[in-house]
PDB file of C-alpha atoms in Angstrom:
ATOM      1  CA  MET A  15       4.985-103.688-105.335  1.00  0.00           C
ATOM      2  CA  GLY A  16       3.491-106.298-107.346  1.00  0.00           C
ATOM      3  CA  GLY A  17       2.239-104.375-110.402  1.00  0.00           C
ATOM      4  CA  GLY A  18      -0.678-106.800-110.740  1.00  0.00           C
ATOM      5  CA  ALA A  19      -4.288-105.733-110.780  1.00  0.00           C
ATOM      6  CA  ALA A  20      -6.009-105.723-107.446  1.00  0.00           C
ATOM      7  CA  THR A  21      -9.067-107.882-107.152  1.00  0.00           C
ATOM      8  CA  THR A  22     -12.153-107.437-105.064  1.00  0.00           C
ATOM      9  CA  PRO A  23     -14.194-110.252-103.602  1.00  0.00           C
ATOM     10  CA  GLY A  24     -16.440-111.714-106.288  1.00  0.00           C
ATOM     11  CA  SER A  25     -14.325-110.445-109.236  1.00  0.00           C
ATOM     12  CA  THR A  26     -11.346-111.739-111.185  1.00  0.00           C
ATOM     13  CA  ALA A  27      -8.226-109.955-112.313  1.00  0.00           C
ATOM     14  CA  SER A  28      -9.856-109.337-115.708  1.00  0.00           C
ATOM     15  CA  GLY A  29     -12.702-107.414-114.046  1.00  0.00           C
ATOM     16  CA  ARG A  30     -15.350-110.059-114.700  1.00  0.00           C
ATOM     17  CA  THR A  31     -17.616-111.143-111.896  1.00  0.00           C
ATOM     18  CA  SER A  32     -17.011-114.620-110.632  1.00  0.00           C
ATOM     19  CA  ALA A  33     -19.737-117.189-110.496  1.00  0.00           C
ATOM     20  CA  HIS A  34     -20.333-116.764-106.765  1.00  0.00           C
ATOM     21  CA  THR A  35     -24.067-116.547-106.253  1.00  0.00           C
ATOM     22  CA  SER A  36     -23.751-114.965-102.854  1.00  0.00           C
ATOM     23  CA  ALA A  37     -22.338-111.759-104.394  1.00  0.00           C
ATOM     24  CA  ARG A  38     -25.308-111.259-106.694  1.00  0.00           C
ATOM     25  CA  PRO A  39     -28.260-109.286-105.413  1.00  0.00           C
ATOM     26  CA  SER A  40     -31.399-111.321-105.054  1.00  0.00           C
ATOM     27  CA  PRO A  41     -34.225-110.384-107.405  1.00  0.00           C
ATOM     28  CA  THR A  42     -36.901-108.369-105.650  1.00  0.00           C
ATOM     29  CA  ARG A  43     -40.400-107.508-106.697  1.00  0.00           C
ATOM     30  CA  THR A  44     -41.175-103.850-106.948  1.00  0.00           C
ATOM     31  CA  SER A  45     -44.542-102.567-105.900  1.00  0.00           C
ATOM     32  CA  PRO A  46     -46.327 -99.813-107.793  1.00  0.00           C
ATOM     33  CA  SER A  47     -45.103 -96.386-106.867  1.00  0.00           C
ATOM     34  CA  THR A  48     -47.024 -94.724-104.095  1.00  0.00           C
ATOM     35  CA  THR A  49     -46.360 -91.288-105.512  1.00  0.00           C
ATOM     36  CA  SER A  50     -48.921 -90.109-107.996  1.00  0.00           C
ATOM     37  CA  GLU A  51     -48.824 -87.565-110.753  1.00  0.00           C
ATOM     38  CA  PRO A  52     -50.691 -84.315-110.210  1.00  0.00           C
ATOM     39  CA  GLU A  53     -54.263 -84.470-111.386  1.00  0.00           C
ATOM     40  CA  ARG A  54     -54.939 -82.952-114.769  1.00  0.00           C
ATOM     41  CA  PRO A  55     -57.489 -80.163-114.842  1.00  0.00           C
ATOM     42  CA  GLY A  56     -60.989 -81.185-115.814  1.00  0.00           C
ATOM     43  CA  PRO A  57     -62.862 -79.607-118.706  1.00  0.00           C
ATOM     44  CA  GLY A  58     -62.829 -75.843-118.308  1.00  0.00           C
ATOM     45  CA  GLN A  59     -60.532 -75.906-115.262  1.00  0.00           C
ATOM     46  CA  GLY A  60     -57.279 -74.016-115.424  1.00  0.00           C
ATOM     47  CA  THR A  61     -57.902 -72.890-118.986  1.00  0.00           C
ATOM     48  CA  ARG A  62     -59.987 -69.804-118.330  1.00  0.00           C
ATOM     49  CA  PRO A  63     -58.637 -66.265-118.087  1.00  0.00           C
ATOM     50  CA  GLY A  64     -57.378 -65.871-114.553  1.00  0.00           C
ATOM     51  CA  GLY A  65     -56.040 -69.438-114.450  1.00  0.00           C
ATOM     52  CA  GLY A  66     -59.347 -70.942-113.418  1.00  0.00           C
ATOM     53  CA  ARG A  67     -59.589 -68.816-110.287  1.00  0.00           C
ATOM     54  CA  SER A  68     -63.014 -67.763-109.178  1.00  0.00           C
ATOM     55  CA  GLY A  69     -63.603 -64.094-109.835  1.00  0.00           C
ATOM     56  CA  GLY A  70     -61.879 -64.091-113.201  1.00  0.00           C
ATOM     57  CA  GLY A  71     -59.503 -61.327-114.190  1.00  0.00           C
ATOM     58  CA  ALA A  72     -55.804 -61.626-114.790  1.00  0.00           C
ATOM     59  CA  PRO A  73     -53.811 -64.204-112.807  1.00  0.00           C
ATOM     60  CA  GLY A  74     -52.869 -62.934-109.403  1.00  0.00           C
ATOM     61  CA  THR A  75     -55.429 -60.116-109.399  1.00  0.00           C
ATOM     62  CA  SER A  76     -58.889 -59.738-108.000  1.00  0.00           C
ATOM     63  CA  ASP A  77     -60.284 -57.997-111.086  1.00  0.00           C
ATOM     64  CA  PRO A  78     -63.875 -59.071-111.768  1.00  0.00           C
ATOM     65  CA  PRO A  79     -64.669 -60.759-115.075  1.00  0.00           C
ATOM     66  CA  PRO A  80     -65.762 -58.443-117.893  1.00  0.00           C
ATOM     67  CA  GLU A  81     -69.404 -57.412-117.754  1.00  0.00           C
ATOM     68  CA  PRO A  82     -71.555 -57.831-120.865  1.00  0.00           C
ATOM     69  CA  VAL A  83     -73.062 -54.684-122.309  1.00  0.00           C
ATOM     70  CA  VAL A  84     -76.341 -55.455-124.079  1.00  0.00           C
ATOM     71  CA  LEU A  85     -76.698 -53.607-127.387  1.00  0.00           C
ATOM     72  CA  GLY A  86     -80.182 -54.803-128.349  1.00  0.00           C
ATOM     73  CA  SER A  87     -81.841 -57.708-130.150  1.00  0.00           C
ATOM     74  CA  PRO A  88     -80.731 -59.054-133.520  1.00  0.00           C
ATOM     75  CA  ASP A  89     -82.881 -58.488-136.594  1.00  0.00           C
ATOM     76  CA  PRO A  90     -82.470 -61.520-138.865  1.00  0.00           C
ATOM     77  CA  GLN A  91     -85.079 -60.153-141.330  1.00  0.00           C
ATOM     78  CA  ARG A  92     -82.957 -57.046-141.923  1.00  0.00           C
ATOM     79  CA  TYR A  93     -79.751 -59.120-142.092  1.00  0.00           C
ATOM     80  CA  CYS A  94     -81.188 -61.419-144.775  1.00  0.00           C
ATOM     81  CA  ALA A  95     -82.949 -58.596-146.668  1.00  0.00           C
ATOM     82  CA  ALA A  96     -79.553 -56.874-147.076  1.00  0.00           C
ATOM     83  CA  ARG A  97     -78.508 -60.027-148.939  1.00  0.00           C
ATOM     84  CA  GLY A  98     -81.618 -60.231-151.131  1.00  0.00           C
ATOM     85  CA  ARG A  99     -83.180 -62.998-149.038  1.00  0.00           C
ATOM     86  CA  LYS A 100     -85.722 -63.529-146.290  1.00  0.00           C
ATOM     87  CA  ALA A 101     -85.149 -64.899-142.783  1.00  0.00           C
ATOM     88  CA  SER A 102     -86.598 -68.289-141.910  1.00  0.00           C
ATOM     89  CA  PHE A 103     -86.495 -70.237-138.636  1.00  0.00           C
ATOM     90  CA  ARG A 104     -86.951 -73.999-138.729  1.00  0.00           C
ATOM     91  CA  SER A 105     -85.551 -77.065-136.987  1.00  0.00           C
ATOM     92  CA  HIS A 106     -84.031 -74.856-134.259  1.00  0.00           C
ATOM     93  CA  ASP A 107     -81.867 -72.894-136.741  1.00  0.00           C
ATOM     94  CA  TRP A 108     -82.079 -69.586-138.614  1.00  0.00           C
ATOM     95  CA  TYR A 109     -81.624 -69.401-142.381  1.00  0.00           C
ATOM     96  CA  CYS A 110     -81.479 -66.772-145.076  1.00  0.00           C
ATOM     97  CA  ALA A 111     -83.705 -68.277-147.758  1.00  0.00           C
ATOM     98  CA  PRO A 112     -84.068 -67.168-151.370  1.00  0.00           C
ATOM     99  CA  ASP A 113     -86.981 -64.810-151.920  1.00  0.00           C
ATOM    100  CA  GLY A 114     -88.427 -67.135-154.551  1.00  0.00           C
ATOM    101  CA  ASP A 115     -88.357 -70.767-155.536  1.00  0.00           C
ATOM    102  CA  ILE A 116     -84.772 -71.024-156.783  1.00  0.00           C
ATOM    103  CA  GLY A 117     -81.667 -71.038-154.600  1.00  0.00           C
ATOM    104  CA  VAL A 118     -80.131 -72.584-151.534  1.00  0.00           C
ATOM    105  CA  ASP A 119     -80.933 -71.693-147.942  1.00  0.00           C
ATOM    106  CA  THR A 120     -77.949 -70.382-146.020  1.00  0.00           C
ATOM    107  CA  LYS A 121     -77.730 -71.199-142.326  1.00  0.00           C
ATOM    108  CA  ILE A 122     -76.937 -68.147-140.182  1.00  0.00           C
ATOM    109  CA  THR A 123     -76.197 -67.594-136.516  1.00  0.00           C
ATOM    110  CA  MET A 124     -77.453 -64.813-134.309  1.00  0.00           C
ATOM    111  CA  THR A 125     -73.806 -63.931-133.587  1.00  0.00           C
ATOM    112  CA  GLN A 126     -73.377 -63.210-137.323  1.00  0.00           C
ATOM    113  CA  VAL A 127     -76.470 -61.016-137.240  1.00  0.00           C
ATOM    114  CA  CYS A 128     -75.289 -59.183-134.091  1.00  0.00           C
ATOM    115  CA  ALA A 129     -71.808 -58.593-135.509  1.00  0.00           C
ATOM    116  CA  SER A 130     -73.297 -57.201-138.719  1.00  0.00           C
ATOM    117  CA  GLN A 131     -75.941 -55.106-136.989  1.00  0.00           C
ATOM    118  CA  TYR A 132     -74.003 -53.657-134.029  1.00  0.00           C
ATOM    119  CA  ALA A 133     -70.230 -54.215-133.946  1.00  0.00           C
ATOM    120  CA  PRO A 134     -67.728 -56.743-135.348  1.00  0.00           C
ATOM    121  CA  GLY A 135     -67.005 -58.193-131.877  1.00  0.00           C
ATOM    122  CA  ALA A 136     -70.653 -58.509-130.817  1.00  0.00           C
ATOM    123  CA  GLU A 137     -71.896 -61.869-129.550  1.00  0.00           C
ATOM    124  CA  ALA A 138     -75.395 -63.320-129.151  1.00  0.00           C
ATOM    125  CA  ARG A 139     -77.034 -65.032-126.188  1.00  0.00           C
ATOM    126  CA  LEU A 140     -80.449 -66.633-125.904  1.00  0.00           C
ATOM    127  CA  ARG A 141     -82.931 -65.833-123.118  1.00  0.00           C
ATOM    128  CA  GLY A 142     -85.929 -67.890-124.291  1.00  0.00           C
ATOM    129  CA  ASP A 143     -87.345 -69.350-127.497  1.00  0.00           C
ATOM    130  CA  ALA A 144     -84.686 -69.358-130.233  1.00  0.00           C
ATOM    131  CA  GLY A 145     -87.284 -68.681-132.941  1.00  0.00           C
ATOM    132  CA  THR A 146     -88.168 -65.255-131.506  1.00  0.00           C
ATOM    133  CA  PRO A 147     -85.525 -62.579-132.246  1.00  0.00           C
ATOM    134  CA  ALA A 148     -86.612 -60.550-129.181  1.00  0.00           C
ATOM    135  CA  ASN A 149     -85.454 -63.461-126.983  1.00  0.00           C
ATOM    136  CA  TRP A 150     -81.867 -62.904-128.132  1.00  0.00           C
ATOM    137  CA  ASP A 151     -79.431 -60.287-126.809  1.00  0.00           C
ATOM    138  CA  CYS A 152     -76.566 -58.862-128.797  1.00  0.00           C
ATOM    139  CA  TYR A 153     -73.764 -57.868-126.441  1.00  0.00           C
ATOM    140  CA  VAL A 154     -70.108 -56.944-126.116  1.00  0.00           C
ATOM    141  CA  THR A 155     -67.870 -57.275-123.081  1.00  0.00           C
ATOM    142  CA  LYS A 156     -66.016 -54.322-121.575  1.00  0.00           C
TER     143      LYS A 156
END
């Protein structure tokens, strides 16, 4: 047996490809892939408790979303008075303003007032004019 290296068509004994053009594959153009990536969730989709399923609750369950329990309306006057200030509403925002000419107004939120007045986890929601405390609800979820 010859002991020499076997050659295949289009190659030499050293393993290099010969210059035959018929052995080379012809260049082909590739078209864009027809498979597409899965769509990304839009804002608020797939990021809510329950995986974005309607009905809320834990994933894979039919538990309804938590119900808000209304505690009452916030009292920004009382909140600011406890800090030696007076409540003021202007330009669509609430402030605790100094009870005099000197000092800086401090912007407050109704959620801050609700958390101070009712419970640390209390939230605020608006039902009408923001400048009327009775149009706000302080609530917690069960």
